[in-house]
Coordinates of C-alpha atoms and ligand atoms in Angstrom, one line a residue:
M25 CA -5.4 -11.2 30.1
S26 CA -2.1 -9.5 30.2
S27 CA -0.1 -9.3 26.9
S28 CA 3.1 -9.3 28.9
F29 CA 3.1 -13.0 28.2
I30 CA 4.6 -12.3 24.8
T31 CA 8.3 -11.5 25.2
L32 CA 11.3 -11.0 22.8
K33 CA 14.8 -12.2 23.7
T34 CA 17.7 -11.0 21.5
I35 CA 20.5 -13.5 21.1
A36 CA 23.4 -12.2 18.9
D37 CA 21.8 -11.2 15.6
H38 CA 18.6 -13.2 16.2
Q39 CA 15.4 -12.8 18.3
D40 CA 13.5 -15.5 20.1
L41 CA 9.8 -14.8 20.5
I42 CA 8.3 -16.4 23.6
I43 CA 4.5 -16.8 23.6
N44 CA 3.0 -18.0 26.9
L45 CA -0.7 -17.4 27.0
Q46 CA -3.6 -19.3 28.5
S47 CA -5.2 -20.2 25.2
S48 CA -8.4 -21.3 26.9
E49 CA -9.0 -17.8 28.2
L50 CA -7.8 -15.9 25.1
A51 CA -10.0 -13.8 22.8
L52 CA -9.0 -11.2 20.1
Q53 CA -11.0 -8.0 19.8
G54 CA -10.4 -4.7 18.0
T55 CA -10.6 -2.4 15.0
F56 CA -7.3 -1.6 13.4
K57 CA -5.2 -0.9 10.3
I58 CA -2.6 -3.1 8.8
P59 CA 0.6 -1.9 7.0
G60 CA 0.7 -0.9 3.3
D61 CA 0.8 -3.5 0.6
K62 CA 4.3 -4.8 0.0
S63 CA 3.9 -5.4 -3.8
I64 CA 2.3 -2.0 -4.4
S65 CA 5.0 -0.3 -2.2
H66 CA 7.8 -1.7 -4.4
R67 CA 6.1 -0.7 -7.6
A68 CA 5.2 2.8 -6.4
L69 CA 8.9 3.4 -5.5
I70 CA 10.2 2.0 -8.8
L71 CA 7.7 3.7 -11.2
G72 CA 8.1 7.0 -9.3
A73 CA 11.9 6.7 -9.7
I74 CA 11.7 6.3 -13.6
S75 CA 8.9 8.9 -14.1
Q76 CA 9.2 12.5 -15.0
G77 CA 8.0 14.9 -12.3
E78 CA 6.8 14.3 -8.8
T79 CA 5.4 11.1 -7.2
I80 CA 3.6 11.2 -3.9
I81 CA 3.2 8.0 -2.0
K82 CA 0.8 7.7 0.9
G83 CA 0.6 4.5 3.1
L84 CA 3.9 3.0 2.0
L85 CA 5.0 -0.2 3.9
L86 CA 7.9 0.5 6.1
G87 CA 9.2 -3.1 6.1
Q88 CA 12.7 -4.2 5.2
D89 CA 11.7 -5.2 1.6
P90 CA 10.6 -1.8 0.3
H91 CA 13.4 -0.2 2.3
N92 CA 15.9 -2.3 0.2
T93 CA 14.2 -1.2 -3.1
A94 CA 14.5 2.4 -2.0
V95 CA 18.2 2.0 -1.1
C96 CA 18.9 0.5 -4.5
L97 CA 17.1 3.3 -6.3
R98 CA 19.0 6.0 -4.2
R99 CA 22.3 4.3 -5.1
M100 CA 21.4 5.0 -8.7
G101 CA 20.7 8.7 -8.2
V102 CA 17.0 8.9 -7.3
E103 CA 16.5 11.3 -4.4
I104 CA 14.0 9.3 -2.4
P105 CA 13.6 10.8 1.1
P106 CA 13.6 8.7 4.3
L107 CA 10.6 6.3 4.0
N108 CA 7.5 7.4 5.9
S109 CA 4.1 5.7 5.9
D110 CA 2.2 9.0 6.0
C111 CA 3.5 10.6 2.8
I112 CA 6.7 10.8 0.8
T113 CA 7.3 13.0 -2.2
F114 CA 10.2 12.7 -4.7
K115 CA 11.1 13.5 -8.3
G116 CA 11.8 10.7 -10.8
V117 CA 14.8 10.7 -13.1
G118 CA 12.9 9.6 -16.3
L119 CA 13.2 6.4 -18.4
K120 CA 16.7 4.9 -18.8
N121 CA 18.3 7.7 -16.7
L122 CA 19.4 5.7 -13.6
Q123 CA 23.0 6.3 -12.8
E124 CA 25.6 3.5 -12.6
P125 CA 25.9 2.6 -8.9
L126 CA 29.3 2.8 -7.4
N127 CA 28.8 -0.3 -5.4
V128 CA 26.9 -3.6 -5.4
L129 CA 23.2 -3.3 -5.0
D130 CA 21.7 -5.3 -2.2
A131 CA 18.1 -6.6 -2.4
G132 CA 18.3 -8.2 1.1
N133 CA 15.6 -10.8 1.4
S134 CA 13.4 -9.4 -1.3
G135 CA 12.6 -11.4 -4.5
T136 CA 10.5 -8.6 -5.8
T137 CA 13.4 -6.1 -5.5
I138 CA 16.0 -8.2 -7.3
R139 CA 13.7 -9.5 -10.1
L140 CA 12.1 -6.1 -10.9
M141 CA 15.4 -4.4 -10.6
L142 CA 16.9 -6.8 -13.2
G143 CA 14.2 -5.8 -15.7
L144 CA 14.9 -2.2 -15.0
L145 CA 18.7 -2.3 -15.3
A146 CA 19.2 -4.6 -18.3
S147 CA 18.3 -1.8 -20.7
H148 CA 20.6 0.9 -19.3
Q149 CA 23.1 1.0 -22.2
G150 CA 26.7 1.5 -21.1
H151 CA 26.1 1.0 -17.3
F152 CA 27.4 -2.0 -15.3
F153 CA 25.5 -3.3 -12.2
C154 CA 26.0 -6.0 -9.6
I155 CA 23.0 -7.1 -7.5
T156 CA 22.9 -9.6 -4.6
G157 CA 20.9 -10.5 -1.6
D158 CA 20.9 -12.3 1.7
N159 CA 21.5 -16.0 2.4
S160 CA 17.9 -16.9 1.3
L161 CA 17.8 -14.7 -1.8
R162 CA 21.1 -16.1 -3.1
T163 CA 19.6 -19.6 -3.2
R164 CA 16.4 -18.5 -5.1
P165 CA 16.0 -19.1 -8.8
M166 CA 16.8 -16.1 -11.0
S167 CA 16.8 -18.0 -14.4
R168 CA 13.0 -17.3 -14.6
V169 CA 13.9 -13.7 -15.3
V170 CA 17.4 -14.0 -16.6
K171 CA 16.2 -16.3 -19.5
P172 CA 13.6 -13.9 -21.0
L173 CA 15.9 -11.0 -20.5
Q174 CA 18.7 -12.8 -22.3
E175 CA 16.2 -13.5 -25.1
M176 CA 15.7 -9.7 -25.3
G177 CA 19.5 -9.4 -25.7
A178 CA 20.4 -8.7 -22.1
K179 CA 24.0 -9.4 -20.9
I180 CA 23.8 -11.1 -17.4
W181 CA 26.3 -13.2 -15.5
G182 CA 25.9 -15.2 -12.3
R183 CA 26.6 -18.5 -10.5
K184 CA 25.2 -21.8 -11.8
N185 CA 24.8 -20.8 -15.4
H186 CA 23.7 -17.2 -14.5
S187 CA 20.8 -18.5 -12.4
L188 CA 21.8 -17.4 -8.9
A189 CA 22.7 -14.0 -7.3
P190 CA 25.1 -12.3 -7.1
L191 CA 24.3 -11.2 -10.7
A192 CA 26.3 -8.8 -12.9
I193 CA 24.5 -6.9 -15.7
Q194 CA 26.0 -5.0 -18.5
G195 CA 23.3 -2.6 -19.6
H196 CA 22.4 -2.9 -23.3
N197 CA 19.7 -1.8 -25.8
L198 CA 17.2 -4.7 -25.9
T199 CA 14.9 -6.1 -28.5
P200 CA 11.2 -6.8 -27.9
I201 CA 9.9 -10.4 -27.6
H202 CA 6.8 -12.4 -26.9
Y203 CA 7.6 -14.5 -23.8
Y204 CA 5.5 -17.5 -22.8
S205 CA 6.2 -18.0 -19.1
S206 CA 5.7 -21.5 -17.7
I207 CA 4.9 -20.1 -14.2
A208 CA 2.2 -17.6 -13.1
S209 CA 4.6 -15.1 -11.4
A210 CA 4.0 -11.4 -11.0
Q211 CA 7.7 -10.9 -10.5
V212 CA 8.5 -12.5 -13.9
K213 CA 5.7 -10.5 -15.6
S214 CA 6.7 -7.2 -14.0
C215 CA 10.4 -7.8 -14.8
I216 CA 9.6 -8.3 -18.5
L217 CA 7.1 -5.3 -18.5
L218 CA 9.8 -3.0 -17.0
A219 CA 12.4 -4.2 -19.6
G220 CA 9.7 -3.8 -22.4
L221 CA 8.9 -0.3 -21.1
M222 CA 12.5 0.7 -22.0
T223 CA 12.6 -1.2 -25.3
E224 CA 11.4 0.2 -28.7
G225 CA 8.5 -1.9 -30.0
K226 CA 5.9 -4.2 -28.4
T227 CA 6.9 -6.7 -25.7
T228 CA 4.4 -9.3 -24.7
I229 CA 4.3 -11.6 -21.7
T230 CA 1.8 -14.5 -21.5
E231 CA 1.4 -16.5 -18.3
P232 CA -0.4 -19.8 -17.7
T233 CA -2.9 -18.2 -15.2
L234 CA -3.3 -14.7 -14.0
S235 CA -0.9 -13.5 -11.3
R236 CA -1.3 -10.3 -9.3
D237 CA -1.8 -7.3 -11.7
H238 CA -0.6 -4.4 -9.6
S239 CA 2.2 -3.6 -12.2
E240 CA -0.4 -3.4 -15.0
R241 CA -2.7 -1.1 -13.0
M242 CA 0.1 1.2 -11.9
L243 CA 1.9 1.3 -15.2
Q244 CA -1.3 2.4 -16.9
A245 CA -1.9 5.1 -14.2
F246 CA 1.7 6.4 -14.8
G247 CA 0.9 6.7 -18.6
A248 CA 2.5 3.5 -20.1
T249 CA 0.8 2.0 -23.2
L250 CA -0.5 -1.5 -22.2
D251 CA -2.7 -3.9 -24.1
I252 CA -4.2 -6.5 -21.8
D253 CA -5.8 -9.7 -23.1
P254 CA -7.5 -11.4 -20.2
S255 CA -8.6 -14.4 -22.3
T256 CA -4.9 -15.5 -22.9
H257 CA -3.4 -13.9 -19.7
S258 CA -1.2 -11.7 -21.9
V259 CA 0.0 -8.2 -21.4
T260 CA 1.7 -6.2 -24.2
I261 CA 3.7 -3.0 -23.4
T262 CA 4.7 -0.5 -26.1
G263 CA 8.2 0.7 -25.1
G264 CA 9.5 4.2 -25.0
T265 CA 6.5 6.1 -23.7
P266 CA 7.7 8.3 -20.8
L267 CA 5.9 7.9 -17.5
T268 CA 4.6 10.9 -15.5
G269 CA 4.8 11.0 -11.7
Q270 CA 1.5 10.2 -9.8
K271 CA -0.1 10.2 -6.4
V272 CA -0.3 6.6 -5.1
V273 CA -2.3 5.7 -2.0
V274 CA -1.1 2.2 -1.0
P275 CA -3.9 0.0 0.5
G276 CA -3.3 -2.3 3.5
D277 CA -1.7 -5.6 2.5
I278 CA -4.2 -8.5 2.3
S279 CA -1.2 -10.9 2.9
S280 CA -0.7 -9.2 6.3
A281 CA -4.5 -9.1 7.0
A282 CA -4.5 -12.9 6.3
F283 CA -2.9 -13.6 9.8
W284 CA -5.7 -11.7 11.5
L285 CA -8.4 -13.2 9.3
V286 CA -7.3 -16.7 10.4
A287 CA -6.6 -15.7 14.0
G288 CA -10.1 -14.0 14.3
A289 CA -11.7 -17.2 12.9
I290 CA -9.9 -19.8 15.0
V291 CA -9.6 -18.0 18.4
P292 CA -13.0 -18.4 20.2
E293 CA -15.0 -15.3 21.1
S294 CA -13.0 -13.1 18.8
E295 CA -14.2 -10.2 16.5
L296 CA -11.8 -8.1 14.5
V297 CA -12.4 -5.3 12.0
I298 CA -9.4 -4.8 9.7
K299 CA -9.6 -1.4 8.0
N300 CA -8.4 -0.5 4.5
V301 CA -7.5 -3.9 3.1
G302 CA -6.5 -4.1 -0.6
V303 CA -9.0 -6.5 -2.2
N304 CA -7.7 -6.7 -5.8
P305 CA -9.3 -9.9 -7.2
T306 CA -5.8 -11.2 -8.1
R307 CA -5.1 -11.3 -4.4
T308 CA -8.3 -12.4 -2.8
G309 CA -7.9 -16.2 -3.1
I310 CA -7.5 -16.2 0.7
L311 CA -11.0 -14.8 1.1
E312 CA -12.5 -17.3 -1.3
V313 CA -10.9 -20.2 0.6
L314 CA -11.9 -18.9 4.0
A315 CA -15.5 -18.6 2.7
M316 CA -15.3 -22.2 1.5
M317 CA -14.1 -23.1 5.0
E318 CA -17.2 -21.3 6.4
A319 CA -15.3 -18.6 8.1
N320 CA -17.5 -15.7 9.2
I321 CA -16.0 -12.8 7.2
T322 CA -17.9 -9.7 5.8
F323 CA -16.9 -6.9 3.5
E324 CA -17.7 -3.3 4.6
N325 CA -17.2 0.1 3.1
Q326 CA -16.0 -1.2 -0.4
R327 CA -14.3 1.5 -2.5
V328 CA -11.6 2.1 -5.1
V329 CA -8.5 4.0 -4.1
T330 CA -6.0 5.1 -6.8
G331 CA -7.0 2.2 -9.1
E332 CA -7.0 -0.5 -6.4
P333 CA -10.2 -2.0 -4.8
V334 CA -10.2 -1.6 -1.0
A335 CA -12.6 -2.7 1.8
D336 CA -12.8 -3.1 5.6
L337 CA -13.0 -6.8 6.6
R338 CA -14.9 -8.0 9.7
V339 CA -14.0 -11.5 11.0
K340 CA -15.8 -13.4 13.8
S341 CA -14.8 -16.7 15.4
S342 CA -16.1 -19.6 13.3
R343 CA -16.1 -23.4 13.1
L344 CA -13.9 -24.0 10.1
K345 CA -14.4 -26.9 7.6
A346 CA -11.7 -28.5 5.5
C347 CA -11.4 -27.8 1.8
T348 CA -9.2 -28.4 -1.3
I349 CA -7.0 -25.6 -2.6
S350 CA -5.5 -26.1 -6.1
E351 CA -5.0 -24.9 -9.7
E352 CA -5.7 -21.3 -10.8
I353 CA -6.4 -20.0 -7.3
I354 CA -2.8 -20.8 -6.1
P355 CA -1.2 -17.6 -7.6
R356 CA -4.0 -15.6 -6.0
L357 CA -3.1 -16.8 -2.5
I358 CA 0.5 -17.8 -3.0
D359 CA 1.8 -16.0 0.1
E360 CA -1.1 -17.1 2.3
I361 CA -0.6 -20.9 2.1
P362 CA 1.4 -21.0 5.4
I363 CA -1.4 -19.3 7.4
L364 CA -4.1 -21.3 5.5
T365 CA -2.3 -24.4 6.7
V366 CA -2.7 -23.1 10.3
A367 CA -6.4 -22.6 9.5
A368 CA -6.6 -26.1 8.2
V369 CA -5.1 -27.5 11.4
F370 CA -8.1 -26.1 13.3
A371 CA -10.7 -27.1 10.6
Q372 CA -12.9 -30.3 10.8
G373 CA -11.8 -32.8 8.1
I374 CA -8.9 -33.2 5.7
T375 CA -7.6 -30.2 3.8
V376 CA -5.6 -30.8 0.6
I377 CA -3.3 -28.2 -0.9
K378 CA -2.0 -29.0 -4.5
D379 CA -0.2 -27.3 -7.4
A380 CA 1.8 -25.3 -4.9
A381 CA 5.4 -26.3 -5.7
E382 CA 6.3 -22.6 -6.1
L383 CA 6.3 -22.4 -2.3
R384 CA 9.5 -24.4 -2.2
V385 CA 11.4 -21.5 -3.7
K386 CA 10.1 -18.6 -1.6
E387 CA 12.0 -16.9 1.3
S388 CA 12.2 -20.5 2.6
D389 CA 10.9 -23.9 1.4
R390 CA 7.5 -22.9 2.9
L391 CA 5.9 -26.4 2.5
A392 CA 8.7 -28.0 4.4
A393 CA 8.9 -25.2 7.0
I394 CA 5.2 -24.9 7.9
A395 CA 4.6 -28.7 7.9
S396 CA 7.6 -29.6 10.0
Q397 CA 7.0 -26.8 12.6
L398 CA 3.3 -27.4 13.0
N399 CA 3.9 -31.2 13.2
R400 CA 6.4 -30.4 16.1
M401 CA 3.4 -28.9 17.8
G402 CA 1.3 -32.0 17.3
A403 CA -0.4 -31.3 13.9
R404 CA -0.9 -34.1 11.4
I405 CA 0.4 -32.8 8.1
T406 CA 1.8 -34.9 5.2
E407 CA 4.1 -33.2 2.7
F408 CA 4.0 -33.9 -1.1
P409 CA 6.2 -32.5 -3.8
D410 CA 3.6 -29.8 -4.7
G411 CA 1.5 -29.5 -1.6
L412 CA 0.3 -30.7 1.8
E413 CA -2.5 -32.8 3.3
I414 CA -3.7 -31.6 6.7
V415 CA -5.8 -33.7 9.1
G416 CA -7.7 -31.0 11.0
G417 CA -8.9 -31.1 14.6
T418 CA -5.7 -32.3 16.4
P419 CA -4.9 -30.0 19.4
L420 CA -1.5 -28.3 19.4
T421 CA 1.1 -28.1 22.2
G422 CA 3.7 -25.3 22.4
G423 CA 7.3 -26.1 21.8
E424 CA 10.6 -24.8 20.4
L425 CA 10.2 -23.8 16.8
D426 CA 12.2 -22.1 14.0
S427 CA 10.9 -19.5 11.6
Y428 CA 13.4 -20.7 8.9
A429 CA 14.2 -16.9 8.8
D430 CA 11.0 -16.4 6.8
H431 CA 8.6 -13.6 7.9
R432 CA 5.4 -15.5 6.8
I433 CA 6.4 -18.7 8.6
A434 CA 7.2 -16.8 11.8
M435 CA 3.8 -15.0 11.8
S436 CA 1.9 -18.2 11.0
L437 CA 3.6 -19.9 13.9
V438 CA 2.7 -17.0 16.2
I439 CA -1.0 -17.5 15.3
A440 CA -0.8 -21.3 15.8
A441 CA 0.9 -20.7 19.2
L442 CA -2.1 -18.6 20.4
M443 CA -4.1 -21.8 20.3
A444 CA -1.5 -24.1 21.7
K445 CA -1.3 -25.5 25.2
G446 CA 1.9 -24.4 27.0
P447 CA 4.6 -22.0 25.9
T448 CA 6.1 -21.6 22.4
I449 CA 9.5 -20.3 21.5
I450 CA 10.0 -19.1 17.9
H451 CA 13.6 -18.7 16.9
R452 CA 14.7 -16.1 14.3
S453 CA 11.5 -14.2 14.7
E454 CA 13.2 -11.0 13.6
A455 CA 12.3 -12.0 10.0
I456 CA 8.8 -10.6 10.7
A457 CA 10.2 -7.1 10.1
V458 CA 10.5 -7.9 6.3
S459 CA 6.8 -7.2 5.8
Y460 CA 5.1 -6.4 9.2
P461 CA 7.4 -4.7 11.8
E462 CA 4.4 -3.9 14.1
F463 CA 2.9 -7.4 14.0
I464 CA 3.6 -8.2 17.7
T465 CA 2.5 -4.8 19.0
T466 CA -0.8 -5.2 17.1
L467 CA -1.2 -8.7 18.5
Q468 CA -0.6 -7.3 22.1
Q469 CA -3.3 -4.7 21.5
L470 CA -5.9 -7.2 20.2
I471 CA -5.5 -9.7 23.1
T472 CA -8.4 -9.1 25.6
Ligands
LIG19 C1 5.2 -10.7 -5.6 C2 4.8 -11.8 -6.3 C3 4.8 -13.1 -5.7 C4 4.7 -13.1 -4.2 C5 5.7 -12.1 -3.6 C6 5.5 -10.7 -4.1 C7 5.3 -9.4 -6.3 O1 6.0 -13.8 -6.1 O2 5.0 -14.4 -3.7 O3 5.6 -12.1 -2.2 O4 5.3 -8.3 -5.6 O5 5.3 -9.4 -7.5 P1 6.0 -14.6 -7.5 O6 5.9 -13.7 -8.6 O7 7.4 -15.3 -7.5 O8 4.9 -15.6 -7.5

């Protein structure tokens, strides 16, 4: 089948993606790589920037989010070369040595950039910083990081009682705290660890369940002193230890692989091998859920690359079964819920997703976005304050859809459209470039 049935139309600043495939004749086949992990890419740039000596990063994600992190760091005097997924090398400026930026820092669409940057900046005594973001980021809650930073003595101002960007920060010497977070969030944890790294004494963050641990792994590799207590989900950092530049090899992003894992499972006669996927246990909730749904996925060539577990994943078409997704697994698949909702639409039975209210404060309200757009295609999804109920097995019909300017919603809708009858138009599909600029090209290569 010709892949020319996927077209992009640019209208002013936006792109419509038009998908017009004969779903009954479609299959996906191929062996391919996915782009670098977004979370690890941000952290490699940030830790490299505040280290002494040279950092080498291989496999960096070239999406808009890490690009925004790099631009912020360059504005504060770190000489990061143009981003490149093969290899970049740069020298860090050391702890607490970022320069005061001459202009407002812009995190764009990236929650990780703004929240980690706040932890990094708050301790830069004598410097003044302003940081903002796009329309979506300026509505997302910042009090979850502003509050603990204020407890450490940080001076931060913003709209709605300092809870919304744009935020202004007057750098200041901080005092260590033990912070008990009410949400399992790697952005909150990493923000506090970065602030603690630059604060004399021991700073501890305890979270209700474990969120992704890339910061802990990378901080230890760069020489920080960390004490991790898995039984209480607590991490303690001893501030003041200088970091030393390292070589980081960024694995493929399991959150990007997720679209192909679901596509390979639901599109008949498909078989995909996704090479070099990061399979850190704090991120593999998607694999556990797809196994519960009886997807045919196998691990090959398992290895550890610069401190992160990696594997090749083979997926074959499967008859999916409904399941329940709730509690501690949610933080380990937080970004995969939109694409798992698509999987549930094609599964036999009723899938229930609970304890996922965090999705309402992501790049969009992801529960509302995915439910409303898939329902427009004929799905039977009921929305609850903290989740969704999906009645599987209802055929989809193409239609006119909106991505809500959210990369993961746009890509989830593309996968749903592959199995829909008739053409689908997805408005504002340019959002895909936030985490996976080559997504559509890869799709075109996989269509047989
Ligand atoms: C991220 C953590 C998660 C995730 C986001 C990336 C990170 O957010 O949704 O895409 O890199 O730390 P929360 O920490 O808000 O759950």
